[in-house]
PDB file of C-alpha atoms in Angstrom:
ATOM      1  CA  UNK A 755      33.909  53.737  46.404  1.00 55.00           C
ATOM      2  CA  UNK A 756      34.933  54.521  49.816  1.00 51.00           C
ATOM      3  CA  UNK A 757      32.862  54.601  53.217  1.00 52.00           C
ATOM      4  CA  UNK A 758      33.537  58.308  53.186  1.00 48.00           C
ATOM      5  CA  UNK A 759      32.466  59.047  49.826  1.00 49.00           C
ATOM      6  CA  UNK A 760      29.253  56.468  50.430  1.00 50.00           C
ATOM      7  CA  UNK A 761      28.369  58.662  53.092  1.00 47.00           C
ATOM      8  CA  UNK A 762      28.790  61.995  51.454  1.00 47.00           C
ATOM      9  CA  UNK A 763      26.794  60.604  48.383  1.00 45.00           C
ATOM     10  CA  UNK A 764      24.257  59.284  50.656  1.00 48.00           C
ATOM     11  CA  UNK A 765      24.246  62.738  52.089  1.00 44.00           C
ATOM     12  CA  UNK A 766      23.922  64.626  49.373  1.00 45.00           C
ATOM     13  CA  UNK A 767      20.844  62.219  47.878  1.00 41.00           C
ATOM     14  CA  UNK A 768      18.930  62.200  50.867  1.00 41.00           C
ATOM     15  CA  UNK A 769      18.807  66.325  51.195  1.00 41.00           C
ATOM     16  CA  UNK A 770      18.554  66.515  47.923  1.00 44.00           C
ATOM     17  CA  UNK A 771      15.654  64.341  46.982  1.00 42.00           C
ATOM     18  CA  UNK A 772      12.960  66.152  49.636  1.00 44.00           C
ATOM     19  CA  UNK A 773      13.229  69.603  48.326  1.00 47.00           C
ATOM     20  CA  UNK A 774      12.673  67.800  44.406  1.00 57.00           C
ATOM     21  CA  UNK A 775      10.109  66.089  45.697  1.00 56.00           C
ATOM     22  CA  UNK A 776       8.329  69.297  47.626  1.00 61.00           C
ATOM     23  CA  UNK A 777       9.852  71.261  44.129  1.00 64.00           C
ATOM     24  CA  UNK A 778       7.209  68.402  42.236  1.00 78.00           C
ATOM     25  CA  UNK A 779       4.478  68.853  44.706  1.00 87.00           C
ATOM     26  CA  UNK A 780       4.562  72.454  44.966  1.00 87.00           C
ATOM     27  CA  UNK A 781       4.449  72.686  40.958  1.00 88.00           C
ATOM     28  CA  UNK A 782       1.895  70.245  40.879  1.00 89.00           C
ATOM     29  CA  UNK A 783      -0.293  72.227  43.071  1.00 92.00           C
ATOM     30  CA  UNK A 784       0.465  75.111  41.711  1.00 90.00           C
ATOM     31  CA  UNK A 785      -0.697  73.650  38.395  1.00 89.00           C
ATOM     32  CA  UNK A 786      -3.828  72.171  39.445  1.00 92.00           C
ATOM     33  CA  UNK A 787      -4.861  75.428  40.754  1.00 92.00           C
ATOM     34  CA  UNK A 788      -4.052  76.997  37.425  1.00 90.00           C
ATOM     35  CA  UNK A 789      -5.873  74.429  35.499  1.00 91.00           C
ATOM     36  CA  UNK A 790      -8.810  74.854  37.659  1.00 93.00           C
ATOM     37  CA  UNK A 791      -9.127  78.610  37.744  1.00 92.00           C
ATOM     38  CA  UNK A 792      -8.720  78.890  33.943  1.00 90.00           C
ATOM     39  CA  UNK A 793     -12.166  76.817  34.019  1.00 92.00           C
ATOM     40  CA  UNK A 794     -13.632  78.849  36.098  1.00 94.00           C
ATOM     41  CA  UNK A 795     -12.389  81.570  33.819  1.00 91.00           C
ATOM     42  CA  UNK A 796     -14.372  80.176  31.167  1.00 91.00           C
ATOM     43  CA  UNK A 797     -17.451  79.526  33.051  1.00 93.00           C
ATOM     44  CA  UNK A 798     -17.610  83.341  33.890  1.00 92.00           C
ATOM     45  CA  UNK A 799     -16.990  84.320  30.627  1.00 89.00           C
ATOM     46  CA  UNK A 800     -19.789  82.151  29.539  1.00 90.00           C
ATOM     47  CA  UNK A 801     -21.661  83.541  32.064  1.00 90.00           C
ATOM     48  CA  UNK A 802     -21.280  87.244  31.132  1.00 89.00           C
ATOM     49  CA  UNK A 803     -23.969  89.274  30.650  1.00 88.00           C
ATOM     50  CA  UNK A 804     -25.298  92.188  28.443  1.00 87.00           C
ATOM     51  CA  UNK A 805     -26.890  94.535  30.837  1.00 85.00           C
ATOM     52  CA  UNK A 806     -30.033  96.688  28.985  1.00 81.00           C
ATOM     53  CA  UNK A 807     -30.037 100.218  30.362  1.00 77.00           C
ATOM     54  CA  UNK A 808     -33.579 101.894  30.573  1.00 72.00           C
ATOM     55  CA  UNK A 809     -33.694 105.281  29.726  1.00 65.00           C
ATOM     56  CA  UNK A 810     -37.315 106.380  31.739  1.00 61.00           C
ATOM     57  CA  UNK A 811     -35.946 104.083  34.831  1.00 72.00           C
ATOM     58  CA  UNK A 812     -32.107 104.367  34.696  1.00 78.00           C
ATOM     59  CA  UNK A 813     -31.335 108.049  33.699  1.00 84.00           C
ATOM     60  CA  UNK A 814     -29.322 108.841  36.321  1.00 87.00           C
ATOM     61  CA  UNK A 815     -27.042 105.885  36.100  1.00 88.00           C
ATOM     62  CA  UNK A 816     -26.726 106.534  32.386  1.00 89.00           C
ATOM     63  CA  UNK A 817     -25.782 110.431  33.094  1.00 90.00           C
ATOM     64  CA  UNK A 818     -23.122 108.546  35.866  1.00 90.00           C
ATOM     65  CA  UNK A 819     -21.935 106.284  32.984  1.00 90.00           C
ATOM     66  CA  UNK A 820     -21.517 108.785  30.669  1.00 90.00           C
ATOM     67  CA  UNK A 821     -19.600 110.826  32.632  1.00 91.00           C
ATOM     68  CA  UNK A 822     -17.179 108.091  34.027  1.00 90.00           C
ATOM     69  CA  UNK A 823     -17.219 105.007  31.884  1.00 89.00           C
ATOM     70  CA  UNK A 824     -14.018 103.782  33.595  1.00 88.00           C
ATOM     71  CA  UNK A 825     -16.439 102.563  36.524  1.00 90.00           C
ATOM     72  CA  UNK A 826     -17.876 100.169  34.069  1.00 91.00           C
ATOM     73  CA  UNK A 827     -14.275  98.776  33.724  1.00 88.00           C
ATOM     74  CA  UNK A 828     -13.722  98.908  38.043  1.00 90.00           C
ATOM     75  CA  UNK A 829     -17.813  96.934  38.686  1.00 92.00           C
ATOM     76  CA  UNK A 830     -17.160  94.315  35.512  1.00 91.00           C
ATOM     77  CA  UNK A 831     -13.924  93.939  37.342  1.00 89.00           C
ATOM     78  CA  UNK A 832     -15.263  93.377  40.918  1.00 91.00           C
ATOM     79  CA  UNK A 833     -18.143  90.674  39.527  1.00 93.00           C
ATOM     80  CA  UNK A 834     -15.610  89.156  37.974  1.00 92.00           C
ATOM     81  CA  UNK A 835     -13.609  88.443  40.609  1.00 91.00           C
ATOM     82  CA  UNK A 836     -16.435  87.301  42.929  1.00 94.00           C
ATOM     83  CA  UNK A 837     -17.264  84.897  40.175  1.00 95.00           C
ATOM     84  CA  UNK A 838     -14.028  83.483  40.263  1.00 94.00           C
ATOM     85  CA  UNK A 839     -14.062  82.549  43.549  1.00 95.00           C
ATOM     86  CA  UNK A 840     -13.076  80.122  45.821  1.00 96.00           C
ATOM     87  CA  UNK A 841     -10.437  79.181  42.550  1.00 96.00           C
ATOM     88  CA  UNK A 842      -9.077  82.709  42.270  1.00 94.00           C
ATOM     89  CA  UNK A 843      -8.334  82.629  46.016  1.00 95.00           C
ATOM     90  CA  UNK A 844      -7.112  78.812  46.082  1.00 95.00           C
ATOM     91  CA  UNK A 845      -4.514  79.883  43.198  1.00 94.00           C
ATOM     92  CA  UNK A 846      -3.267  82.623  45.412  1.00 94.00           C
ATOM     93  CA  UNK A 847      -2.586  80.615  48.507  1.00 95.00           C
ATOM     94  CA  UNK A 848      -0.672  77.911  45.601  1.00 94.00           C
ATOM     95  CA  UNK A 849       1.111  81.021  44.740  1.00 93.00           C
ATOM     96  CA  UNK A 850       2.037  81.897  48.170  1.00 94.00           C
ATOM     97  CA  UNK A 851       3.723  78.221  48.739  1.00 91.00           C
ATOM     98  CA  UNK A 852       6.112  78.652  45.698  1.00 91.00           C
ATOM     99  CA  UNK A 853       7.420  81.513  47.461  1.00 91.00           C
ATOM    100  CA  UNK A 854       9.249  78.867  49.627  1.00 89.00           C
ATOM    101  CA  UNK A 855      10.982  77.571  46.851  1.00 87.00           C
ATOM    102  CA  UNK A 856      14.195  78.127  45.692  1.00 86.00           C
ATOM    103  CA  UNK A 857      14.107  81.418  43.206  1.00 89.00           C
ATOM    104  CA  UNK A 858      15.973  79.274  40.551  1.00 88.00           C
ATOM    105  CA  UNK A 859      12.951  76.166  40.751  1.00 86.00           C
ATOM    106  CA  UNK A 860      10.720  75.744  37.845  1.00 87.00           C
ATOM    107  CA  UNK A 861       7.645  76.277  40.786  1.00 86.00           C
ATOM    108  CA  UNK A 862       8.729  79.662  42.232  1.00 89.00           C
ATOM    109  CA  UNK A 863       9.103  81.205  38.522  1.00 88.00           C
ATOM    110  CA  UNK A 864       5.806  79.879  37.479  1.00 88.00           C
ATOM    111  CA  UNK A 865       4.383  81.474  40.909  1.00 89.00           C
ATOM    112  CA  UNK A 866       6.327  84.348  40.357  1.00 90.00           C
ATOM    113  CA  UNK A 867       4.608  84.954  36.167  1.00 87.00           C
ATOM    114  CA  UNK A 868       1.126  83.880  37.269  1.00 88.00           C
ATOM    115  CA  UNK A 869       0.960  86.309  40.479  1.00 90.00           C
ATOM    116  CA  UNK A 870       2.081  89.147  37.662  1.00 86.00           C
ATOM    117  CA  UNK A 871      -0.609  88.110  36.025  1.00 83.00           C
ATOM    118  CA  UNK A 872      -3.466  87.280  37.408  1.00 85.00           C
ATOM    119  CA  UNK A 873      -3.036  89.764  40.543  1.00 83.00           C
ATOM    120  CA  UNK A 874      -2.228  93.092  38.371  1.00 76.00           C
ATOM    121  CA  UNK A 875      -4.562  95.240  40.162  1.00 64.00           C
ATOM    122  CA  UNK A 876      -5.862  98.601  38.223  1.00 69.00           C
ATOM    123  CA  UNK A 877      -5.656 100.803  41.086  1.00 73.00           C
ATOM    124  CA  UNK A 878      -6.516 104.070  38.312  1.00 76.00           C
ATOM    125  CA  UNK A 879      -9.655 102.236  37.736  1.00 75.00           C
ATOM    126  CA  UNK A 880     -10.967 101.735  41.189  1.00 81.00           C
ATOM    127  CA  UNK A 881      -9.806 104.940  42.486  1.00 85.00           C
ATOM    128  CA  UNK A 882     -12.399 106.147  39.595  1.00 85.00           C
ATOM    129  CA  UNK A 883     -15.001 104.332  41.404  1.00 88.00           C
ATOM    130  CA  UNK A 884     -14.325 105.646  44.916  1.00 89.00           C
ATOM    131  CA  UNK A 885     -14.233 109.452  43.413  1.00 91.00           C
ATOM    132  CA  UNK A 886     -17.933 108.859  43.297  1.00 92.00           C
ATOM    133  CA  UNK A 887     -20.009 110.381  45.699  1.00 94.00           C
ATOM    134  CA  UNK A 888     -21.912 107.893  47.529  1.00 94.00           C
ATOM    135  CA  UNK A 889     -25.238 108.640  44.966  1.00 93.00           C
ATOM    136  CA  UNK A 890     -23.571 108.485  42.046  1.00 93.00           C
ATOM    137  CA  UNK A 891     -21.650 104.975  43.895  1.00 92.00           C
ATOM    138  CA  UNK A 892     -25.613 103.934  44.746  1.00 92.00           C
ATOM    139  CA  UNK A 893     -27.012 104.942  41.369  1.00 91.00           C
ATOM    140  CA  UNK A 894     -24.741 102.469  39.254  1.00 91.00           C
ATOM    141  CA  UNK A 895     -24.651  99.389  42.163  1.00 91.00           C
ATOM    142  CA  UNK A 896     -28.472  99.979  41.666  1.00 90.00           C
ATOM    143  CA  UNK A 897     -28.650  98.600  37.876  1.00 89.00           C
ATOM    144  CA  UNK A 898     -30.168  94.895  37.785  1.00 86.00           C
ATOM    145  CA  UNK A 899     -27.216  92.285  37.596  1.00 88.00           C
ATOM    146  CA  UNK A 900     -24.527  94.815  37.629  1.00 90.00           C
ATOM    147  CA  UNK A 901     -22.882  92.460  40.355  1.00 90.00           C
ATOM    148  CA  UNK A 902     -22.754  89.940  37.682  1.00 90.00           C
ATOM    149  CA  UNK A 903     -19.752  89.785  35.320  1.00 92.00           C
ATOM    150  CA  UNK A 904     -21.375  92.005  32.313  1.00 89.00           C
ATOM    151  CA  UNK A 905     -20.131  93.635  28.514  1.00 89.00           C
ATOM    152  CA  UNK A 906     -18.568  96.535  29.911  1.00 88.00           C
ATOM    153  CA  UNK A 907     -18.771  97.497  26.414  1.00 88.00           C
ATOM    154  CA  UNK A 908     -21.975  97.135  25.525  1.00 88.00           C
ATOM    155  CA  UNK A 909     -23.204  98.510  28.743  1.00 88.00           C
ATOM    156  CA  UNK A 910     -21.921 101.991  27.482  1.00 89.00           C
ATOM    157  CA  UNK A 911     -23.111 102.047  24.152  1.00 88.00           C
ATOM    158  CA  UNK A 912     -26.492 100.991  25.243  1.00 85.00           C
ATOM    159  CA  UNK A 913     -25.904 104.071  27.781  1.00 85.00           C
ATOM    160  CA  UNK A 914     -24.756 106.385  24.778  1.00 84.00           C
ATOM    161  CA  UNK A 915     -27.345 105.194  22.388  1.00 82.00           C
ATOM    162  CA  UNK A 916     -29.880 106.052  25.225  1.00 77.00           C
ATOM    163  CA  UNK A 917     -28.544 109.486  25.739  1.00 69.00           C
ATOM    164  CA  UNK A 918     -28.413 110.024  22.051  1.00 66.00           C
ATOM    165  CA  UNK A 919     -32.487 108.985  21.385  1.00 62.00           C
ATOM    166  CA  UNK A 920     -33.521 110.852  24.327  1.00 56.00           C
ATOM    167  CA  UNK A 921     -31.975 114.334  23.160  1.00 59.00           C
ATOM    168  CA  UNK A 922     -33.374 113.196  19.724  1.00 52.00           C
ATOM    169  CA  UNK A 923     -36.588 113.447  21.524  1.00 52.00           C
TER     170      UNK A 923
END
């Protein structure tokens, strides 16, 4: 091998090996953030709650509920998401460091896929939330642990069933 074609090899391997190396780091991160947010996935989902409606105490929220049960979707959202904090916030700023990367490296397509997935927002959902006037907003906020991740569900039906035995009445 020639001095010239030492050189260009030696080149070529030392340019070469700190973006593989940052490539491995980056997906590493990227992965550990991954692994711990889907943990933290499971811990709110173990967490979740089925929220009992009153009928005397929350008739209002249940006529709010009734009428817009998309909310129920937009507030199980929004505890969610505070649940899954700081790792839901940690796996963004991972995210944010693939975008560095080459688009053809193994990290920026993984960063790519999970930011589709994990940061899809709903925005027809919310905006059915923020079409509420402020009491109708104050009403629902105002049911106990509704800031907790809850059966969206469940929360309705008990609503429905509630509305359905109190025009039995």
């Amino acid at each position: 091998m020639t001095p010239l074609n030492k050189i260009i090899l030696f080149i070529i391997l030392s340019t070469s090996w700190p973006v593989s190396a940052n490539q491995d780091i980056t997906f590493s991160q990227l992965n550990i953030a991954l692994k711990d947010y889907s943990k933290k996935i499971e811990e709110c989902d173990l967490s979740k709650i089925q929220i009992e409606i009153d009928l005397v105490k929350d008739k209002s929220a249940i006529e709010v509920i009734l009428s817009t049960p998309s909310v129920l979707s937009y507030l199980n959202e929004k505890a969610r998401n505070e649940c899954l904090q700081p790792q839901k916030g940690l796996l963004a700023e991972a995210i944010l460091y693939t975008k560095a990367e080459s688009e053809s490296s193994p990290a920026y397509k993984l960063g790519l896929n999970t930011q589709k997935m994990v940061f899809k927002v709903p925005f027809d959902v919310e905006n059915s939330f923020n079409e509420l006037n402020d009491s109708q907003r104050n009403t629902l906020l105002s049911i106990k642990h509704i800031n907790l991740p809850f059966d969206a569900l469940h929360l309705y039906e008990s609503a429905l069933s509630s509305s359905d035995s109190n025009k039995a009445m």
